Coordinates of N, CA and C in Angstrom, one line a residue:
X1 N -8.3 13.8 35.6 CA -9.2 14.5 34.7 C -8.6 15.8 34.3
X2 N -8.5 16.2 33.1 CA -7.9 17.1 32.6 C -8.6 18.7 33.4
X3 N -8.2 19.3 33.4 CA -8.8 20.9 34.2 C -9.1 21.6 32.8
X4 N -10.2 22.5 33.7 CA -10.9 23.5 32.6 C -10.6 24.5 32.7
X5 N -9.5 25.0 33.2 CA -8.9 25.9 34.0 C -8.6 27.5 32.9
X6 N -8.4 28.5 33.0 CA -7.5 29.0 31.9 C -8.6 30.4 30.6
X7 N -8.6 31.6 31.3 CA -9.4 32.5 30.5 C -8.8 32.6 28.6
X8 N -9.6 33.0 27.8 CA -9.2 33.4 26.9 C -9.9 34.9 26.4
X9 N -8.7 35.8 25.9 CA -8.7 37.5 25.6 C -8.5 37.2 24.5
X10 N -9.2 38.0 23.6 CA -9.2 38.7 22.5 C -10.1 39.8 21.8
X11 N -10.1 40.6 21.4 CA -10.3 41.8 20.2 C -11.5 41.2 19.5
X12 N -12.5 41.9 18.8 CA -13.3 41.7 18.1 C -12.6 41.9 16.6
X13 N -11.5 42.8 16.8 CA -10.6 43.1 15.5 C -10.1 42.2 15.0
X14 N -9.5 41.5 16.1 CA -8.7 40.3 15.5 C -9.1 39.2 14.7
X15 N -7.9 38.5 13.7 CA -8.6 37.6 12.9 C -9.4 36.1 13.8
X16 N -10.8 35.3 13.5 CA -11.2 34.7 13.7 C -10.5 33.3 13.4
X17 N -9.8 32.7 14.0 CA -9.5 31.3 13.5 C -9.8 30.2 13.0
X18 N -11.7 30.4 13.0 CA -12.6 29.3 12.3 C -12.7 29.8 10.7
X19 N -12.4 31.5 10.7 CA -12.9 31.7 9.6 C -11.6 32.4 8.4
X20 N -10.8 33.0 9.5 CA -9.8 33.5 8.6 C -10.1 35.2 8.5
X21 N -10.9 35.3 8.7 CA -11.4 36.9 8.9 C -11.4 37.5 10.3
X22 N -12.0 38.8 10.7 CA -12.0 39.2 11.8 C -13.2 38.4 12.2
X23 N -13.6 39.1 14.0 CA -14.5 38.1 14.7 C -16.0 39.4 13.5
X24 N -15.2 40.5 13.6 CA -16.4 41.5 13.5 C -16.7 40.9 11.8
X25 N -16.6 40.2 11.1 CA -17.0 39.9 9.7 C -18.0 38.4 10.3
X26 N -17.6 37.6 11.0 CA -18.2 36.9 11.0 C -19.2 36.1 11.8
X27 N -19.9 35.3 11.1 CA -21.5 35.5 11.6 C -21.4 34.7 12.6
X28 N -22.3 34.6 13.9 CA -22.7 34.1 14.8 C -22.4 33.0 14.3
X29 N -22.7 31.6 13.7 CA -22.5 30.1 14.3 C -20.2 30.0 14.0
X30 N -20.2 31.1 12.8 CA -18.3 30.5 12.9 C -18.1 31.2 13.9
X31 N -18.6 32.0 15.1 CA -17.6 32.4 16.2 C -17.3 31.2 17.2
X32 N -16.1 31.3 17.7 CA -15.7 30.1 18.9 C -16.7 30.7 20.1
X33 N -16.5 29.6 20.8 CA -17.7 29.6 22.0 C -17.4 30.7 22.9
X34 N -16.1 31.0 22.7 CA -15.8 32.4 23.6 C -16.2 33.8 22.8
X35 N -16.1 33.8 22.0 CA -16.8 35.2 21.4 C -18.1 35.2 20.9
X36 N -18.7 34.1 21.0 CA -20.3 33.9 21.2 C -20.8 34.2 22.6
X37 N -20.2 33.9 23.5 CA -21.0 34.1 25.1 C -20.4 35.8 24.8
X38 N -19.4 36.2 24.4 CA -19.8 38.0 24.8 C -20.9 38.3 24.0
X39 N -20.6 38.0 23.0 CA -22.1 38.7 21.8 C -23.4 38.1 23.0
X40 N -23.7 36.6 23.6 CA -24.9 36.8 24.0 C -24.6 37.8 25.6
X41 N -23.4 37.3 26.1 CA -23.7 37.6 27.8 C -23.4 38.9 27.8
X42 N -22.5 39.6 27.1 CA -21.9 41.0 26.8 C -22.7 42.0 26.2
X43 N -23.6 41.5 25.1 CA -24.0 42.2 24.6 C -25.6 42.5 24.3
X44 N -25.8 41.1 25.0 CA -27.2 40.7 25.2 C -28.0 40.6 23.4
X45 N -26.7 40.2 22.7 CA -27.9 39.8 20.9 C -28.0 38.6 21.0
X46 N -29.0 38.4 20.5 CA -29.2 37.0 20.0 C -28.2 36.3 18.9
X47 N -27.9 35.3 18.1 CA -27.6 35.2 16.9 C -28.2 35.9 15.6
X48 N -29.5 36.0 15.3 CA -30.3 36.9 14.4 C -29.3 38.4 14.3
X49 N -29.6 39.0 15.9 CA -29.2 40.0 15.7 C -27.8 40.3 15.3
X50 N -26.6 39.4 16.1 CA -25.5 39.9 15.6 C -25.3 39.5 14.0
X51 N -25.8 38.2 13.8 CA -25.8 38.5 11.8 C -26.1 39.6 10.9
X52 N -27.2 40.1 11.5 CA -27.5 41.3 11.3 C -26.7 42.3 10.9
X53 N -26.0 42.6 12.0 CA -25.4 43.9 12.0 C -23.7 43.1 11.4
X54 N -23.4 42.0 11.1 CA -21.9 41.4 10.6 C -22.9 41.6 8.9
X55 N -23.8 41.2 8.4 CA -24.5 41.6 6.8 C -24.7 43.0 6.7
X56 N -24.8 43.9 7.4 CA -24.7 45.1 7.2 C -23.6 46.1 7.7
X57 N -22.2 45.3 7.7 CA -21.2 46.0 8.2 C -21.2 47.2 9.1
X58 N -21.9 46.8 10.6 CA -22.6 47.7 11.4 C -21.7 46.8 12.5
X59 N -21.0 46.0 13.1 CA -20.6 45.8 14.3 C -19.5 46.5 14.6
X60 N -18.9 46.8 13.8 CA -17.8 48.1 14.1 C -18.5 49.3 14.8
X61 N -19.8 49.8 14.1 CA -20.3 50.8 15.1 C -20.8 50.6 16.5
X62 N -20.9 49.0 16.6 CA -21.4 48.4 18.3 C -20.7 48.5 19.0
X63 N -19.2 47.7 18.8 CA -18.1 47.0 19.6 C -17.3 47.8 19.0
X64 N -16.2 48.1 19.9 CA -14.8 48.7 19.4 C -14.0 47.7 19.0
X65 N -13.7 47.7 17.9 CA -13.1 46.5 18.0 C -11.5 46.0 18.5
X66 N -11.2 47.1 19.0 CA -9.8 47.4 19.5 C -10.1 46.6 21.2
X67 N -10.9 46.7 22.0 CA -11.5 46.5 23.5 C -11.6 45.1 23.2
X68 N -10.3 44.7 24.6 CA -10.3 43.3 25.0 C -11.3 42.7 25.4
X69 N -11.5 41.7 24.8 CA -12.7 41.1 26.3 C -12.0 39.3 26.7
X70 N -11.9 39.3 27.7 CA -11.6 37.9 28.3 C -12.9 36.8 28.8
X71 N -12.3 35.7 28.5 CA -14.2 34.9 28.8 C -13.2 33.8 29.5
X72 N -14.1 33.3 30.5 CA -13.5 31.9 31.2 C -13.7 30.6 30.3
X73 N -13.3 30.3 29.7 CA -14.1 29.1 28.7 C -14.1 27.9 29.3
X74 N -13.4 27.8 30.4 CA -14.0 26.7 31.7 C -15.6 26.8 31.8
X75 N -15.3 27.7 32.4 CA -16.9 28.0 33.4 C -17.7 28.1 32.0
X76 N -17.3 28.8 31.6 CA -18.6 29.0 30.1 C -19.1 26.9 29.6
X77 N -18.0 26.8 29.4 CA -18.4 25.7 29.0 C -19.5 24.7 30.1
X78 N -18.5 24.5 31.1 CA -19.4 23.9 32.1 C -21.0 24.5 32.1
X79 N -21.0 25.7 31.8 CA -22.3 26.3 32.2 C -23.2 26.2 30.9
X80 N -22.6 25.8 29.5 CA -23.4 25.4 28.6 C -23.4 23.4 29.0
X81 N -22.8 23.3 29.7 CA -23.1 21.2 29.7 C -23.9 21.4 30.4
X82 N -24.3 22.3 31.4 CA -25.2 21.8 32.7 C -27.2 21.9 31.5
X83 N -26.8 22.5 30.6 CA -27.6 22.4 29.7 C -28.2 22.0 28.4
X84 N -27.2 20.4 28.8 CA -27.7 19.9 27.4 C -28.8 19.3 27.7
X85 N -29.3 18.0 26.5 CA -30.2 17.3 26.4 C -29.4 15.7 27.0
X86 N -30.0 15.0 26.9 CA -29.4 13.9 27.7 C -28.2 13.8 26.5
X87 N -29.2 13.2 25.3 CA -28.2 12.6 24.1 C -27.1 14.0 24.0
X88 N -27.3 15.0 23.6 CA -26.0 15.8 24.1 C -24.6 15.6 25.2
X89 N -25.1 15.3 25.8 CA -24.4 15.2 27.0 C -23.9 13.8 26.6
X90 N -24.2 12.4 26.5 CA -23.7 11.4 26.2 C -22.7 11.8 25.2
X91 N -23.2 12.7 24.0 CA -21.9 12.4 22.8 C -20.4 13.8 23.6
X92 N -20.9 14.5 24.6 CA -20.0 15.9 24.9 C -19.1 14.5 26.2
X93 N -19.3 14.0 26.6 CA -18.9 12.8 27.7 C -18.0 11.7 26.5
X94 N -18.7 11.3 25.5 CA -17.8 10.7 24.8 C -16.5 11.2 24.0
X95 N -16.7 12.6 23.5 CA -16.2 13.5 23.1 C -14.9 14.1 24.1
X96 N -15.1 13.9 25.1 CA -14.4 14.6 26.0 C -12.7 14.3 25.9
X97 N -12.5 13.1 25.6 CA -10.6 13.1 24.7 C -9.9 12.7 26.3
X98 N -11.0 12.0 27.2 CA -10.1 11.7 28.0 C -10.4 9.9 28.2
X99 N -9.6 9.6 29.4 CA -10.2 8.3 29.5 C -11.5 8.7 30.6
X100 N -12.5 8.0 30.4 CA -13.8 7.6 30.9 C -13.9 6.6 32.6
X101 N -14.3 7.3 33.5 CA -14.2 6.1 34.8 C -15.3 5.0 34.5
X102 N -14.5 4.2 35.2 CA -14.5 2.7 35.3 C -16.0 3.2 35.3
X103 N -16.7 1.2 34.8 CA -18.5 1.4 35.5 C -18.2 1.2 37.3
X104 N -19.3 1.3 37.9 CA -19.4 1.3 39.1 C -18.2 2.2 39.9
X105 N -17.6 3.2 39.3 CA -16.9 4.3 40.0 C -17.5 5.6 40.7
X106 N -17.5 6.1 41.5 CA -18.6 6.7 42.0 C -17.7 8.4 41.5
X107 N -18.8 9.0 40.8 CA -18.6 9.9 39.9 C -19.8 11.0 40.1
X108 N -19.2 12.5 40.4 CA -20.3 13.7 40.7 C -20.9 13.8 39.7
X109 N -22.1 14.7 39.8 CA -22.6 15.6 38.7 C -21.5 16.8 38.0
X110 N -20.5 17.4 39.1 CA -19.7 18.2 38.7 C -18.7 17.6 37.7
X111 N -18.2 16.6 38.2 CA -17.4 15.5 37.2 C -17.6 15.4 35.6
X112 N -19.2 14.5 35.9 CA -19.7 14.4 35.1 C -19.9 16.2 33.3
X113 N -20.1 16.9 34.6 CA -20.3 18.3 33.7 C -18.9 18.5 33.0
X114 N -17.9 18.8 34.0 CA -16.4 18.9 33.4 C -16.0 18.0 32.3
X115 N -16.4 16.4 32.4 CA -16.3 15.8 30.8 C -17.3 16.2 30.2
X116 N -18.1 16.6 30.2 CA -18.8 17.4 29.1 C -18.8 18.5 28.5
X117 N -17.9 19.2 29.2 CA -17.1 20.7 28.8 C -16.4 20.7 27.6
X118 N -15.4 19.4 28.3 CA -14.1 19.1 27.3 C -14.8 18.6 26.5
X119 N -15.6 17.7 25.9 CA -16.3 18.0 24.5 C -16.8 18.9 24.1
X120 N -17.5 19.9 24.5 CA -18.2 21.0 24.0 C -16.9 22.0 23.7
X121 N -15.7 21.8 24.1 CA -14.9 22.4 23.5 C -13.9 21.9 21.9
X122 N -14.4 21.1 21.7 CA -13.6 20.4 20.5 C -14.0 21.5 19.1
X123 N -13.0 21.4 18.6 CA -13.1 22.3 17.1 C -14.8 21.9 16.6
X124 N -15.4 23.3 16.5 CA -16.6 23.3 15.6 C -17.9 23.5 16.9
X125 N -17.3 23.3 18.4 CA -18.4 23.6 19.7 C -19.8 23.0 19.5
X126 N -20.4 23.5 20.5 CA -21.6 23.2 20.5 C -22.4 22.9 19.0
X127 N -22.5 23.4 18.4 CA -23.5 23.4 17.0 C -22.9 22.1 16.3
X128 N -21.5 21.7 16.6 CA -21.0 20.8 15.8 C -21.7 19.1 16.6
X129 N -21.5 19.5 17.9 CA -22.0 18.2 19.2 C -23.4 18.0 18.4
X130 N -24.0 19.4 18.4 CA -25.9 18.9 18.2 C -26.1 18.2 16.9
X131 N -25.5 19.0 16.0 CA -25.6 18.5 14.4 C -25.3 17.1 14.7
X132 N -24.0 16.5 15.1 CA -23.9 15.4 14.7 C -24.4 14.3 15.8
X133 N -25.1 14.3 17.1 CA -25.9 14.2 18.1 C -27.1 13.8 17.0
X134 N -27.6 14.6 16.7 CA -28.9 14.2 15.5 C -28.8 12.9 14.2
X135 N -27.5 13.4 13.8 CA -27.3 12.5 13.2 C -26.9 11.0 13.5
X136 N -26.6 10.6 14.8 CA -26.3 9.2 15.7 C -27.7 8.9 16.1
X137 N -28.7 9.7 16.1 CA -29.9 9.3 16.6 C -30.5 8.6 15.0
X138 N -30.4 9.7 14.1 CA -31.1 9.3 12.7 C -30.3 8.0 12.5
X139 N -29.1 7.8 12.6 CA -28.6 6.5 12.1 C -29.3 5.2 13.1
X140 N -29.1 5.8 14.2 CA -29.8 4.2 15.4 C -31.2 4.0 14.7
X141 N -32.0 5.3 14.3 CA -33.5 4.7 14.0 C -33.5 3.8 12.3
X142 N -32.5 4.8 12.1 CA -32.2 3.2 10.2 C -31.8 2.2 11.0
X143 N -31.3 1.8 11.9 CA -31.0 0.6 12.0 C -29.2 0.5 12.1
X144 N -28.6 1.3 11.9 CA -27.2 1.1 11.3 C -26.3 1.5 13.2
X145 N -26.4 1.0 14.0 CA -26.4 1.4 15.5 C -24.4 1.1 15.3
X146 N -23.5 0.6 14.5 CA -22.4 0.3 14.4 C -21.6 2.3 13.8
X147 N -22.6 2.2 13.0 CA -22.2 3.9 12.2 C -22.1 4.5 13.6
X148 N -23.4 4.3 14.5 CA -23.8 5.5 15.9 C -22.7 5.4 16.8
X149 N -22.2 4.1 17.1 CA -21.2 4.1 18.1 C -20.0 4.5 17.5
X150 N -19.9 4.5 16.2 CA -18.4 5.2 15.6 C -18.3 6.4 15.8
X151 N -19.5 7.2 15.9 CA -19.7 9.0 16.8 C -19.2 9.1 17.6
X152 N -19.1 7.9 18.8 CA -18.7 8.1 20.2 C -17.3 7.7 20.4
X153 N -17.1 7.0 19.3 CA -15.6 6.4 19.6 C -16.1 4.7 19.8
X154 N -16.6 4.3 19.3 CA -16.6 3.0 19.4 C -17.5 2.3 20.8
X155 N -18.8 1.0 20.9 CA -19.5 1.0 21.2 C -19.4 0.6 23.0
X156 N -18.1 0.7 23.6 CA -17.9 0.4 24.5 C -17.8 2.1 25.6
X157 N -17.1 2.7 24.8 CA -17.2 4.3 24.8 C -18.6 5.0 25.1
X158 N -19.1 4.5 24.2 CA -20.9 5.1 24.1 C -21.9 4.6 25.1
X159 N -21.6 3.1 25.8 CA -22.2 2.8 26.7 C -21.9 3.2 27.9
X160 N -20.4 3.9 28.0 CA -20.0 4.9 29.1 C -20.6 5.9 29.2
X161 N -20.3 6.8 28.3 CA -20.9 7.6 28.2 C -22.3 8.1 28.6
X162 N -23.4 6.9 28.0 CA -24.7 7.1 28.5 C -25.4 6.7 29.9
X163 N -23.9 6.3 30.4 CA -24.4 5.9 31.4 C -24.0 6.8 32.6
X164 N -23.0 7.8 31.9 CA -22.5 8.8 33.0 C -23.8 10.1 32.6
X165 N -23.9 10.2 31.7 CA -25.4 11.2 31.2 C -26.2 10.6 31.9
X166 N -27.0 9.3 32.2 CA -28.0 9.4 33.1 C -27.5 9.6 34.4
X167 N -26.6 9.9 35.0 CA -25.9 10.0 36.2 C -26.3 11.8 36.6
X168 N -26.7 12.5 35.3 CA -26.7 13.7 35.2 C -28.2 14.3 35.3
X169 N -28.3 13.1 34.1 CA -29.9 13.5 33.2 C -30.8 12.2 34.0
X170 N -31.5 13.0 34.8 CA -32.6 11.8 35.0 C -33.8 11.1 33.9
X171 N -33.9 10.1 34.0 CA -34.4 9.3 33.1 C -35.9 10.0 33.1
X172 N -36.9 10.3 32.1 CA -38.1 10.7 32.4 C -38.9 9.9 33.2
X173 N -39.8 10.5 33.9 CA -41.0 9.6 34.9 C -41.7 9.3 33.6
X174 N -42.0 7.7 34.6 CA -43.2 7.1 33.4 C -44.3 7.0 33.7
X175 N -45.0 7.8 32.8 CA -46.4 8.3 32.8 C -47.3 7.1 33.0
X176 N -48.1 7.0 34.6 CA -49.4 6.5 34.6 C -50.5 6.1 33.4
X177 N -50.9 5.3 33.3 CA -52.0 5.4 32.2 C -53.1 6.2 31.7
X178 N -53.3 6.8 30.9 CA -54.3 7.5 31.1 C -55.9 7.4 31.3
X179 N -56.1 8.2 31.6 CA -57.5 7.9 33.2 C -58.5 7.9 31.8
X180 N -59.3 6.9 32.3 CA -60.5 6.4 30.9 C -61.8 7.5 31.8
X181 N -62.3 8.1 30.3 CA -63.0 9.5 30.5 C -64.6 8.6 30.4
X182 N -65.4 9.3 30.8 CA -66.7 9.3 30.3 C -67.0 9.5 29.3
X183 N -67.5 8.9 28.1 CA -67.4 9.1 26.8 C -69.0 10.1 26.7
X184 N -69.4 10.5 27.4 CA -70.6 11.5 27.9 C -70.1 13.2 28.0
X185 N -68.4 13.3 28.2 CA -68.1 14.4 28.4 C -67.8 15.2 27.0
X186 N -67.9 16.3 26.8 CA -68.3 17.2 25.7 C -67.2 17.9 26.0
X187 N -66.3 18.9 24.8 CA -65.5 20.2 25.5 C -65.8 20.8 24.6
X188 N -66.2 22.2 25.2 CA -66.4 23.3 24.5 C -65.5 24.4 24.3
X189 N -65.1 24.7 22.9 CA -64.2 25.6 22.6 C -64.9 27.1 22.4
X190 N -64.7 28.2 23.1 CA -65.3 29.7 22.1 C -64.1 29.9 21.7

């Protein structure tokens, strides 16, 4: 399994690679996932805020834009998988650009998270996983479930995948029936 291993440093000055501009011109969703966790973990803004101050050419007065900052993009990442939604996690597992273990291979949660990293790191990150995570769901509910497995890489891929996500993501408890009320009881709102 490929390692997550490996910090990345850069400047707020420096040009952005998604966008062609500096990081300080552009707005929260073109930053890569490493100059997003300093704006949130570094600097404690939200997205709103740092747009904000990139539309009113004010992040130059925040950040220097000369000051290194280095981010683990291992750990970062791992630490945004341990937070996905199930279907996230299936498409960041399919995504992951490696080969997939066998079924019946006995496979950690940590494991599991690390191929989820390596997708959450593919060109366009997280926002690109969810956007198009949405859209494999919208196509399964038309009906078109051949388009959905083409997301994953083809539908042998996809049933890996979801099967290493529930390995992660527990299946929801299924709710008891609900308790038949006394059709005598009243509720009062003030």
């Amino acid at each position: 399994m490929e390692a997550l291993a490996g910090a990345t440093s850069f400047r707020f000055g420096d040009v952005n690679p998604r966008t062609g501009k500096p990081y300080t011109w552009s707005h929260f969703r073109e930053l890569p996932a490493y100059a997003a966790e300093v704006v949130v973990g570094k600097f404690d803004l939200c997205a709103g805020e740092w747009d904000a101050l990139v539309d009113t050419w004010a992040v130059d007065e925040f950040v220097d834009p000369e000051q290194v900052f280095t981010v683990d993009v291992g750990a970062y990442a791992r630490s945004v998988a341990g937070r996905l939604s199930y279907g996230e996690m299936s498409l960041a597992v399919a995504w992951s650009g490696v080969e997939l273990p066998e079924r019946g291979a006995s496979v950690s949660r940590e494991q599991v998270l690390a191929l989820a990293a390596l997708g959450i790191r593919r060109p366009g990150g997280l926002l690109t996983l969810c956007t198009t995570e949405a859209r494999a769901r919208d196509l399964r509910r038309a009906g078109d479930f051949g388009a959905a497995s083409e997301i994953y890489g083809g539908k042998a891929r996809e049933d890996r995948a979801h099967d290493l996500a529930f390995s992660v993501i527990p299946l929801p408890a299924e709710l008891d029936e609900p308790a038949e009320y006394d059709s005598d009881v009243v509720a009062v709102v003030a």
